[in-house]
Coordinates of C-alpha atoms and ligand atoms in Angstrom, one line a residue:
M99 CA 34.2 76.7 37.6
I100 CA 35.5 73.7 39.2
I101 CA 36.0 70.7 36.9
T102 CA 36.6 67.3 38.5
I103 CA 37.9 64.5 36.2
V104 CA 36.9 61.2 37.6
G105 CA 39.5 58.4 36.3
G106 CA 42.2 61.0 36.7
G107 CA 44.7 58.3 35.9
S108 CA 43.2 57.7 32.5
T109 CA 45.4 57.7 29.4
F110 CA 43.0 60.4 28.1
T111 CA 43.3 62.8 31.1
A112 CA 46.3 64.8 29.8
G113 CA 44.4 65.5 26.3
I114 CA 41.2 66.5 28.1
V115 CA 43.1 68.9 30.4
K116 CA 44.7 70.4 27.5
S117 CA 41.4 71.0 25.7
I118 CA 40.0 72.6 28.9
A119 CA 43.0 74.8 29.5
L120 CA 42.8 76.0 25.8
R121 CA 39.2 77.0 26.6
K122 CA 39.7 78.4 30.0
D123 CA 38.2 81.8 29.3
E124 CA 35.0 80.4 27.9
L125 CA 34.8 77.9 30.6
D126 CA 36.0 80.4 33.3
V127 CA 37.8 77.5 35.0
K128 CA 39.6 78.2 38.3
E129 CA 40.3 74.7 39.4
I130 CA 40.8 71.2 37.9
R131 CA 40.5 68.2 40.3
M132 CA 41.6 64.7 39.4
Y133 CA 40.1 61.8 41.3
D134 CA 40.9 58.2 41.0
I135 CA 41.1 55.1 43.1
N136 CA 44.6 54.1 41.9
K137 CA 46.9 56.7 43.6
E138 CA 50.1 55.6 42.0
R139 CA 48.6 55.9 38.4
Q140 CA 46.9 59.2 39.1
D141 CA 50.0 60.7 40.7
T142 CA 52.0 60.0 37.6
I143 CA 49.6 61.3 35.2
G144 CA 49.4 64.3 37.5
V145 CA 52.9 65.2 36.7
L146 CA 52.2 65.7 33.0
V147 CA 48.9 67.6 33.7
D148 CA 50.8 69.9 35.9
W149 CA 53.3 70.5 33.2
I150 CA 50.5 71.2 30.6
L151 CA 48.7 73.7 32.9
H152 CA 51.6 75.5 34.5
E153 CA 54.6 75.0 32.1
E154 CA 53.2 74.6 28.5
L155 CA 50.2 76.7 28.7
K156 CA 51.1 78.9 31.7
T157 CA 47.7 79.0 33.1
D158 CA 46.8 80.0 36.7
I159 CA 44.3 77.1 37.0
K160 CA 44.7 75.3 40.3
L161 CA 45.3 71.5 40.1
T162 CA 44.2 69.2 42.9
L163 CA 45.0 65.5 42.9
S164 CA 42.4 63.9 45.2
Y165 CA 41.7 60.4 46.6
D166 CA 38.9 61.6 48.9
K167 CA 35.4 61.8 47.4
A168 CA 34.2 64.7 49.6
E169 CA 37.3 66.8 48.7
A170 CA 37.1 65.7 44.9
Y171 CA 33.5 66.5 44.3
K172 CA 33.0 69.5 46.8
D173 CA 31.2 72.3 44.9
A174 CA 32.2 71.0 41.5
D175 CA 30.4 72.4 38.6
F176 CA 31.4 69.8 36.0
I177 CA 32.4 66.1 36.5
F178 CA 34.1 64.6 33.5
A179 CA 33.9 60.8 33.9
Q180 CA 36.2 58.3 32.3
M181 CA 36.5 55.3 34.7
R182 CA 37.7 51.9 33.4
V183 CA 36.4 49.4 35.9
G184 CA 38.8 46.6 36.2
G185 CA 41.5 48.3 34.0
Y186 CA 43.1 46.9 31.0
A187 CA 43.4 43.5 32.7
M188 CA 39.8 43.0 32.7
R189 CA 39.4 44.5 29.2
E190 CA 41.7 41.8 28.1
Q191 CA 39.3 39.2 29.6
D192 CA 36.4 40.8 28.0
E193 CA 38.1 40.4 24.6
K194 CA 39.8 36.9 25.1
I195 CA 36.9 34.9 26.9
P196 CA 34.4 35.3 23.9
L197 CA 37.1 34.6 21.4
R198 CA 37.8 31.4 23.0
H199 CA 34.1 30.4 22.4
G200 CA 34.4 31.7 18.8
C201 CA 32.5 34.9 19.5
V202 CA 33.4 38.6 19.0
G203 CA 35.6 39.6 21.9
Q204 CA 35.5 43.5 22.0
E205 CA 35.8 46.3 24.7
T206 CA 32.2 47.4 24.4
C207 CA 30.5 45.2 21.8
G208 CA 29.1 41.7 22.1
C209 CA 29.7 39.6 25.3
G210 CA 32.8 41.7 26.3
G211 CA 30.8 44.9 26.3
L212 CA 28.0 43.1 28.4
A213 CA 30.7 42.0 30.8
Y214 CA 32.2 45.5 31.2
G215 CA 28.7 46.9 31.6
M216 CA 28.0 44.5 34.5
R217 CA 31.2 45.8 36.2
T218 CA 30.6 49.5 35.7
I219 CA 26.8 50.1 36.5
F220 CA 27.2 50.3 40.3
P221 CA 30.5 52.4 40.4
M222 CA 28.7 54.8 38.0
I223 CA 25.7 55.0 40.3
E224 CA 28.0 55.6 43.3
M225 CA 29.6 58.5 41.4
I226 CA 26.2 60.1 40.7
D227 CA 25.3 59.8 44.4
D228 CA 28.6 61.4 45.4
A229 CA 27.9 64.2 42.9
E230 CA 24.5 64.7 44.3
K231 CA 25.9 64.8 47.9
Y232 CA 28.9 67.1 47.4
A233 CA 28.8 68.9 44.1
K234 CA 27.0 72.1 43.1
K235 CA 23.3 71.6 42.9
D236 CA 23.2 72.3 39.3
Y237 CA 26.3 70.0 38.5
W238 CA 26.6 68.3 35.2
I239 CA 28.4 64.9 34.7
L240 CA 29.7 64.4 31.2
N241 CA 30.4 60.8 30.9
Y242 CA 32.8 58.9 28.6
S243 CA 33.0 55.8 30.8
N244 CA 32.1 52.7 28.7
P245 CA 30.2 50.9 27.8
A246 CA 28.2 54.2 27.5
S247 CA 25.1 52.5 26.1
I248 CA 24.6 50.2 29.1
V249 CA 25.9 52.9 31.5
S250 CA 23.3 55.4 30.2
E251 CA 20.4 52.9 30.6
A252 CA 21.4 52.0 34.1
C253 CA 21.6 55.7 35.0
R254 CA 18.2 56.4 33.3
K255 CA 16.7 53.5 35.2
L256 CA 18.2 53.8 38.7
R257 CA 18.9 57.7 38.9
P258 CA 16.4 59.2 36.5
N259 CA 16.9 62.7 37.7
A260 CA 20.6 62.7 37.8
R261 CA 22.3 65.6 35.7
I262 CA 24.3 63.3 33.4
I263 CA 25.0 63.4 29.7
N264 CA 26.7 60.3 28.1
I265 CA 28.8 60.8 25.2
C266 CA 31.1 59.1 22.7
D267 CA 33.9 60.3 20.5
M268 CA 33.6 57.7 17.8
P269 CA 31.2 59.7 15.5
I270 CA 33.6 62.7 15.6
A271 CA 36.6 60.4 15.0
I272 CA 34.8 59.2 12.0
I273 CA 34.2 62.8 10.8
D274 CA 37.9 63.6 11.4
V275 CA 38.8 60.6 9.1
V276 CA 36.2 61.6 6.5
A277 CA 37.6 65.1 6.6
A278 CA 41.1 63.9 6.1
A279 CA 40.1 61.6 3.3
L280 CA 38.1 64.3 1.4
E281 CA 40.9 66.8 2.1
I282 CA 38.6 69.0 4.0
K283 CA 40.8 71.4 6.3
D284 CA 37.9 73.2 8.1
K285 CA 36.0 70.3 9.6
E286 CA 34.0 72.6 11.6
N287 CA 32.0 73.4 8.5
I288 CA 30.9 69.7 8.3
V289 CA 27.3 69.1 9.5
Y290 CA 25.8 65.6 9.7
D291 CA 22.6 63.7 10.6
Y292 CA 22.9 60.4 12.5
F293 CA 20.8 58.0 14.5
G294 CA 21.5 54.9 16.5
L295 CA 22.4 53.6 19.9
N296 CA 25.8 54.1 21.2
H297 CA 28.4 52.2 19.1
F298 CA 25.5 51.1 16.9
G299 CA 24.4 53.9 14.5
W300 CA 24.6 55.4 11.0
F301 CA 25.3 58.8 9.4
T302 CA 22.3 59.6 7.1
S303 CA 23.8 62.7 5.7
I304 CA 27.2 64.5 5.7
E305 CA 27.3 68.1 4.3
Y306 CA 30.2 70.4 3.9
K307 CA 29.4 74.1 3.7
G308 CA 25.9 73.1 2.7
E309 CA 26.9 70.7 0.0
D310 CA 26.1 67.0 0.3
V311 CA 29.4 65.0 0.2
M312 CA 28.0 61.6 0.7
D313 CA 28.4 60.7 -2.9
K314 CA 32.0 61.9 -3.0
L315 CA 32.6 59.7 0.1
R316 CA 31.1 56.6 -1.3
K317 CA 33.2 56.9 -4.4
Y318 CA 36.3 57.5 -2.1
I319 CA 35.6 54.5 0.0
H320 CA 34.9 52.2 -3.1
E321 CA 38.0 53.3 -4.9
H322 CA 40.3 53.0 -1.9
E323 CA 38.6 49.8 -0.6
I324 CA 38.8 51.4 2.9
L325 CA 37.8 54.6 4.8
L326 CA 41.3 55.8 5.6
P327 CA 42.9 59.0 4.3
A328 CA 45.2 58.3 1.3
A329 CA 47.9 60.1 3.2
Y330 CA 47.8 57.6 6.0
L331 CA 47.7 54.7 3.6
K332 CA 51.0 55.6 1.9
D333 CA 52.8 54.8 5.3
K334 CA 51.4 51.5 6.4
A335 CA 54.4 50.9 8.7
A336 CA 53.5 54.1 10.6
L337 CA 49.9 52.8 11.0
Q338 CA 51.2 49.5 12.7
S339 CA 54.1 51.3 14.6
K340 CA 54.2 51.0 18.3
K341 CA 55.8 54.3 18.8
G342 CA 55.0 57.8 17.4
S343 CA 52.2 60.1 17.7
E344 CA 48.9 59.0 19.4
Q345 CA 47.0 61.7 17.5
N346 CA 45.7 59.3 15.0
R347 CA 45.1 56.5 17.5
H348 CA 42.0 55.3 15.7
T349 CA 44.1 54.2 12.8
K350 CA 46.7 52.3 14.8
G351 CA 47.1 48.5 15.1
S352 CA 43.9 46.4 14.7
W353 CA 41.8 49.7 14.0
Y354 CA 42.8 49.0 10.5
Y355 CA 40.2 46.3 10.0
V356 CA 37.6 48.5 11.3
W357 CA 38.1 51.0 8.5
K358 CA 38.3 48.2 6.1
G359 CA 34.9 46.9 7.4
V360 CA 33.3 50.3 6.6
Y361 CA 34.1 49.6 2.9
E362 CA 33.0 46.0 3.1
I363 CA 29.5 47.1 4.6
M364 CA 29.0 50.0 2.2
E365 CA 29.7 47.6 -0.7
N366 CA 26.4 46.0 0.3
F367 CA 24.6 48.8 1.9
P368 CA 25.8 52.1 0.3
E369 CA 23.1 54.3 1.4
K370 CA 24.3 55.3 5.0
L371 CA 27.7 55.5 6.6
P372 CA 28.0 53.0 9.4
N373 CA 29.6 53.7 12.6
T374 CA 32.7 51.4 12.7
Y375 CA 31.4 49.6 15.6
L376 CA 28.7 48.0 13.4
N377 CA 31.4 45.7 12.0
Y378 CA 31.4 43.6 15.1
Y379 CA 27.7 42.9 14.6
L380 CA 27.4 42.8 10.8
Q381 CA 30.8 40.8 10.3
A382 CA 31.1 39.0 13.5
K383 CA 32.3 35.7 12.0
E384 CA 34.9 37.4 9.9
F385 CA 36.2 39.3 12.9
V386 CA 36.6 36.3 14.9
E387 CA 38.5 34.8 11.9
H388 CA 41.0 37.5 11.8
S389 CA 41.4 37.9 15.4
D390 CA 44.3 36.4 17.6
P391 CA 42.6 35.1 20.7
N392 CA 46.1 35.5 22.4
R393 CA 46.7 39.1 21.4
T394 CA 43.8 41.6 21.3
R395 CA 43.3 45.3 21.3
A396 CA 43.9 45.5 25.1
N397 CA 47.5 44.0 24.6
E398 CA 48.1 46.7 21.7
V399 CA 46.9 49.6 24.0
V400 CA 49.1 48.6 26.9
E401 CA 52.1 48.2 24.6
T402 CA 51.5 51.5 22.9
R403 CA 49.3 54.3 24.3
E404 CA 49.7 53.3 27.9
S405 CA 53.5 52.4 27.8
N406 CA 54.4 55.4 25.5
L407 CA 52.6 57.8 28.0
F408 CA 54.1 56.3 31.2
E409 CA 57.6 56.1 29.6
G410 CA 57.1 59.7 28.4
I411 CA 56.4 60.9 31.8
K412 CA 59.3 59.0 33.3
K413 CA 61.7 60.7 30.6
Y414 CA 60.3 64.1 31.6
Q415 CA 61.0 63.5 35.1
E416 CA 64.6 62.4 34.3
T417 CA 65.4 65.1 31.7
G418 CA 62.8 67.9 31.9
I419 CA 61.9 67.3 28.3
V420 CA 58.3 66.4 27.3
D421 CA 57.5 64.7 24.0
E422 CA 54.0 65.8 23.2
T423 CA 53.4 62.8 20.8
V424 CA 53.1 60.5 23.8
F425 CA 49.7 61.7 24.8
Y426 CA 46.6 62.0 22.9
A427 CA 45.3 65.5 22.4
G428 CA 42.7 66.6 20.1
S429 CA 38.9 65.8 19.2
H430 CA 38.3 63.6 22.3
G431 CA 39.1 66.3 24.7
D432 CA 37.7 69.1 22.5
W433 CA 34.3 67.4 22.3
I434 CA 33.8 67.2 26.0
A435 CA 35.1 70.6 26.7
D436 CA 33.0 72.1 24.0
L437 CA 29.9 70.4 25.4
A438 CA 30.6 71.9 28.8
I439 CA 30.9 75.3 27.2
A440 CA 27.5 74.8 25.6
L441 CA 25.9 73.9 28.9
K442 CA 27.5 76.6 30.8
N443 CA 27.0 79.4 28.3
D444 CA 23.7 78.1 26.9
T445 CA 24.9 78.3 23.3
K446 CA 22.5 75.8 21.9
A447 CA 25.3 74.3 19.8
R448 CA 24.4 71.0 18.1
F449 CA 26.1 67.8 19.4
L450 CA 25.5 64.1 19.2
V451 CA 24.5 62.7 22.6
I452 CA 23.2 59.5 24.1
T453 CA 19.8 60.6 25.6
E454 CA 16.3 59.2 26.2
N455 CA 14.4 58.8 23.0
R456 CA 11.1 60.5 24.1
G457 CA 9.7 60.2 20.5
A458 CA 12.8 61.6 18.7
I459 CA 12.8 58.4 16.7
P460 CA 9.1 57.7 16.4
N461 CA 9.5 53.9 15.8
M462 CA 11.8 53.2 18.7
P463 CA 10.5 52.9 22.3
Y464 CA 10.1 56.2 24.3
D465 CA 12.5 55.2 27.0
A466 CA 15.3 53.8 24.7
M467 CA 18.6 55.5 25.3
V468 CA 19.5 56.6 21.7
E469 CA 22.5 58.5 20.2
V470 CA 21.0 61.5 18.1
P471 CA 21.8 65.1 17.4
A472 CA 20.5 67.6 20.1
Y473 CA 20.9 71.3 20.7
I474 CA 22.6 71.8 24.0
G475 CA 21.9 74.7 26.3
K476 CA 22.0 75.1 30.1
K477 CA 18.8 72.9 30.6
G478 CA 20.7 70.0 28.8
P479 CA 19.9 68.5 25.5
E480 CA 16.9 69.4 23.3
V481 CA 16.7 66.4 21.0
I482 CA 16.0 67.0 17.3
A483 CA 13.0 64.9 16.0
Q484 CA 13.7 62.5 13.2
D485 CA 11.5 60.4 10.9
N486 CA 10.8 56.7 11.4
I487 CA 13.9 54.6 10.8
P488 CA 13.9 51.8 8.2
L489 CA 13.2 48.1 9.1
F490 CA 16.9 46.8 8.8
E491 CA 18.3 49.4 11.2
Q492 CA 15.2 49.4 13.5
G493 CA 15.4 45.5 13.7
L494 CA 19.2 45.6 14.5
M495 CA 18.7 48.5 17.1
M496 CA 15.8 46.7 18.9
Q497 CA 17.6 43.5 19.3
Q498 CA 20.7 45.4 20.7
L499 CA 18.5 47.7 22.9
N500 CA 16.6 44.9 24.4
C501 CA 19.9 42.9 25.0
E502 CA 21.4 45.9 27.0
K503 CA 18.1 46.5 28.8
L504 CA 18.1 42.8 29.9
L505 CA 21.7 43.1 31.1
V506 CA 20.8 46.1 33.2
E507 CA 17.8 44.4 34.7
A508 CA 20.0 41.3 35.4
A509 CA 22.5 43.6 37.4
I510 CA 19.8 45.2 39.4
E511 CA 17.9 42.1 40.2
G512 CA 20.9 39.8 40.4
S513 CA 19.3 37.5 37.9
Y514 CA 21.3 34.8 36.2
E515 CA 18.3 34.0 33.8
K516 CA 18.2 37.6 32.6
A517 CA 21.9 37.8 32.1
L518 CA 21.8 34.6 30.1
K519 CA 18.9 36.1 28.0
A520 CA 21.0 39.3 27.5
F521 CA 23.9 37.1 26.2
T522 CA 21.7 34.9 24.0
L523 CA 20.0 37.9 22.5
N524 CA 23.2 39.5 21.5
K525 CA 23.7 39.3 17.7
T526 CA 27.3 38.2 18.1
V527 CA 26.4 35.0 19.8
P528 CA 25.3 32.0 17.8
S529 CA 23.3 29.9 20.3
M530 CA 22.0 29.8 23.8
K531 CA 24.5 27.1 24.7
V532 CA 27.4 29.3 23.7
A533 CA 25.9 32.2 25.5
K534 CA 25.8 30.1 28.7
E535 CA 29.5 29.0 28.3
V536 CA 30.6 32.6 27.8
L537 CA 28.5 33.9 30.6
D538 CA 29.7 31.2 33.1
D539 CA 33.4 32.0 32.2
M540 CA 32.7 35.7 32.7
I541 CA 31.1 35.2 36.1
E542 CA 34.3 33.4 37.1
A543 CA 36.6 36.0 35.7
N544 CA 34.6 39.0 37.1
K545 CA 34.6 37.7 40.8
G546 CA 34.7 40.7 43.0
Y547 CA 33.6 43.1 40.2
W548 CA 30.1 41.7 39.2
P549 CA 27.0 41.6 41.5
E550 CA 26.2 38.1 42.4
L551 CA 23.9 36.4 39.8
K552 CA 21.3 33.8 41.2
Ligands
LIG781 P1 42.5 53.8 31.9 O1 42.6 52.5 32.5 O2 43.9 54.3 31.4 O3 41.9 54.9 32.8 C1 40.7 54.7 33.7 C2 41.1 55.2 35.1 O4 39.8 55.0 35.8 C3 42.2 54.4 35.7 O5 43.1 55.3 36.2 C4 41.4 53.7 36.9 O6 42.1 53.6 38.1 C5 40.2 54.6 37.1 N1 39.0 54.0 37.8 C6 38.6 52.8 37.7 N2 37.5 52.6 38.5 C7 37.3 53.8 39.0 C8 36.4 54.4 39.9 N3 35.4 53.5 40.4 N4 36.4 55.6 40.4 C9 37.3 56.4 39.9 N5 38.3 56.0 39.0 C10 38.2 54.8 38.6 O7 41.6 53.7 30.7 P2 41.4 54.5 29.3 O8 41.8 53.7 28.1 O9 42.2 55.8 29.5 O10 39.9 54.8 29.3 C11 39.1 55.4 30.3 C12 37.6 55.2 30.1 O11 37.2 56.1 29.0 C13 37.2 53.8 29.6 O12 35.9 53.5 30.2 C14 37.0 53.9 28.2 O13 36.2 52.9 27.7 C15 36.5 55.3 28.0 N6 36.5 55.9 26.8 C16 35.3 56.3 26.2 C17 35.2 56.9 25.1 C18 33.9 57.1 24.5 O14 33.7 57.4 23.2 N7 32.8 57.1 25.3 C19 36.4 57.1 24.3 C20 37.6 56.8 24.9 C21 37.7 56.2 26.1
LIG782 C1 36.6 54.9 20.5 C2 35.3 54.7 21.1 C3 35.5 54.5 22.6 C4 36.5 53.5 22.8 C5 37.8 53.6 22.1 C6 38.7 52.5 22.3 O1 37.1 56.0 20.8 O2 34.4 55.7 20.9 O3 34.2 54.3 23.2 O4 36.7 53.2 24.2 O5 37.5 53.9 20.7 O6 39.9 52.8 21.7 P1 41.2 52.0 22.1 O7 42.3 52.7 21.4 O8 41.3 52.0 23.6 O9 41.0 50.6 21.5
LIG783 MN1 32.6 55.5 22.2

C-alpha cells in the first residue's frame, strides 16, 4: 500500500502517521508520501514523521516528501486529505470578521464556515482530478479537510463518481470524553446511534456493553453542569495551559465553553446528546457575548498546538530529544487509519461517515450529504437506514443543508446573489443586511482565494 497525505505540513500529520505505523501489518503499508504546497512547513513536519517511522517505531516504511503532484499521487492506494486552504491566517479572518458584525465567528460554522468552504471547494476538486489521473484506479480519498459538509456537497455535485469518503473526528472525540466522564476504560465497547449533517448532529443512543448509558450520562452532565470528565475539571489551570500534552486538545482554551454548552442545551432538550458544534447555532447570541473579537480560537491554536509542535521539532534538531506531548496522537489518527483498514480488508466495521442520504433518513432529501453510521467494506459505505427524524432537528438540518447547498451553487455559478442567500439563510445571521455586510467583508478578505462572484 502507498498512502499519500495531502496537507503533509498539517499539525495532525505526525499523529496520523503514528496511527498508520501502529497498524502497518493490517494496512500492509510500504510507503507514506507527504504532499503539501508549503515546502518549508512540510519539510519541518517531515523531520518528526521520519523520527516516528524510523526511530521511535523502527518500521521499514519508506517516507517520501513531495511537492510534485505526479510523484505524490502516482499509484497511491489511499489519499488522506487534510488541507487548510488559506492557513491559520485566513481562519482568523473567518472567525473575526463575523464577530465584528455581531455574528458567530467560527472555523466551520456560520459565516466563517461558509467563507472557508468557498476557499476549499476548488482545491479539493483539483485533488480529486489528480487522484483520478495518477493514483491506482481503485484509490480511496479519506477526507478530513474542512468544512467537511460543504466540501462533501461540492464533491457530490461536481465529481459524483469520485472515490472519496468525508469524515469528522468530533463524534469520536465526544465519545472519548463521555467514556472518561463515565470512567469507561474500554471505549471500543461503546456503540452509538447518531444522525445529522457534519458538525450538526445528535447522538440518539449510547450503549456500553449492551447497556444504555444515556441516563447515567444525563445525570453526570446535570450534576457537573458541563460535559467534561471530573478528572480534567480538578485541574482547571491545565485546561487553560499553553504548554503540555495536546492529547486532550478538545478540552483546551475556548473549547471549555463548548462542553459547558452541551450542559446548557441538555437542560432544555435532554433527550439526545448534541454534537458540540450545535452550540454555535442554538446559542449564537451567547457565543458572541463571551467571545473576544480580537482573540479567537485561531490565535489559541497558533500559540499552542502549532508553536509547541514547531518548537518541539526545533528542540529535537538541537538536542536529539523528542517530547511526544508536542504532537497530537490518538483518536483522530486512529479513526482514519481504521477506516482505511475496513476499506482495504472489507471488514464491514461500523463508522460514522458523511455520505449521500439515499433514503437513510426518510424525511431528508435523497441527495443530502448526511452524517450517519454505515458499514464499511471494500465497495465503500453501506448506510444503515434510520427512522424519520423529529420536526425540531429536521427543521434545523433543512435550513443548514439548504444554506450549504446555496453556497456550493454560488461557488460553481459565481453568483453573488446565491452567496448572499446562503449567508442570509444561516441560523447564526440575524438579517439580510448583516449577511450582506459580512459577505462583502469576506469577499475583500478572500481576494485570491474565492472564485469571483457577480
Ligand atoms: P494546518 O494549517 O496545520 O495544515 C494544513 C496544511 O495544508 C498546511 O501545511 C498547508 O500548507 C496545506 N495546504 C493548504 N492548501 C493545500 C493544497 N491546496 N494542497 C495541499 N496542501 C495544502 O491545519 P490543521 O489545523 O492541521 O488542519 C488541517 C485540516 O484538517 C483543516 O482543514 C482542518 O479543518 C481539518 N481538520 C478536520 C477535522 C475533521 O473532523 N474533519 C479534524 C481536525 C482537523
Ligand atoms: C474538531 C472538529 C474538526 C475541527 C477541529 C478544530 O476536531 O471535528 O473538524 O477542525 O475540532 O479544532 P481546533 O483545535 O483546531 O480548534
Ligand atoms: Mn470535524
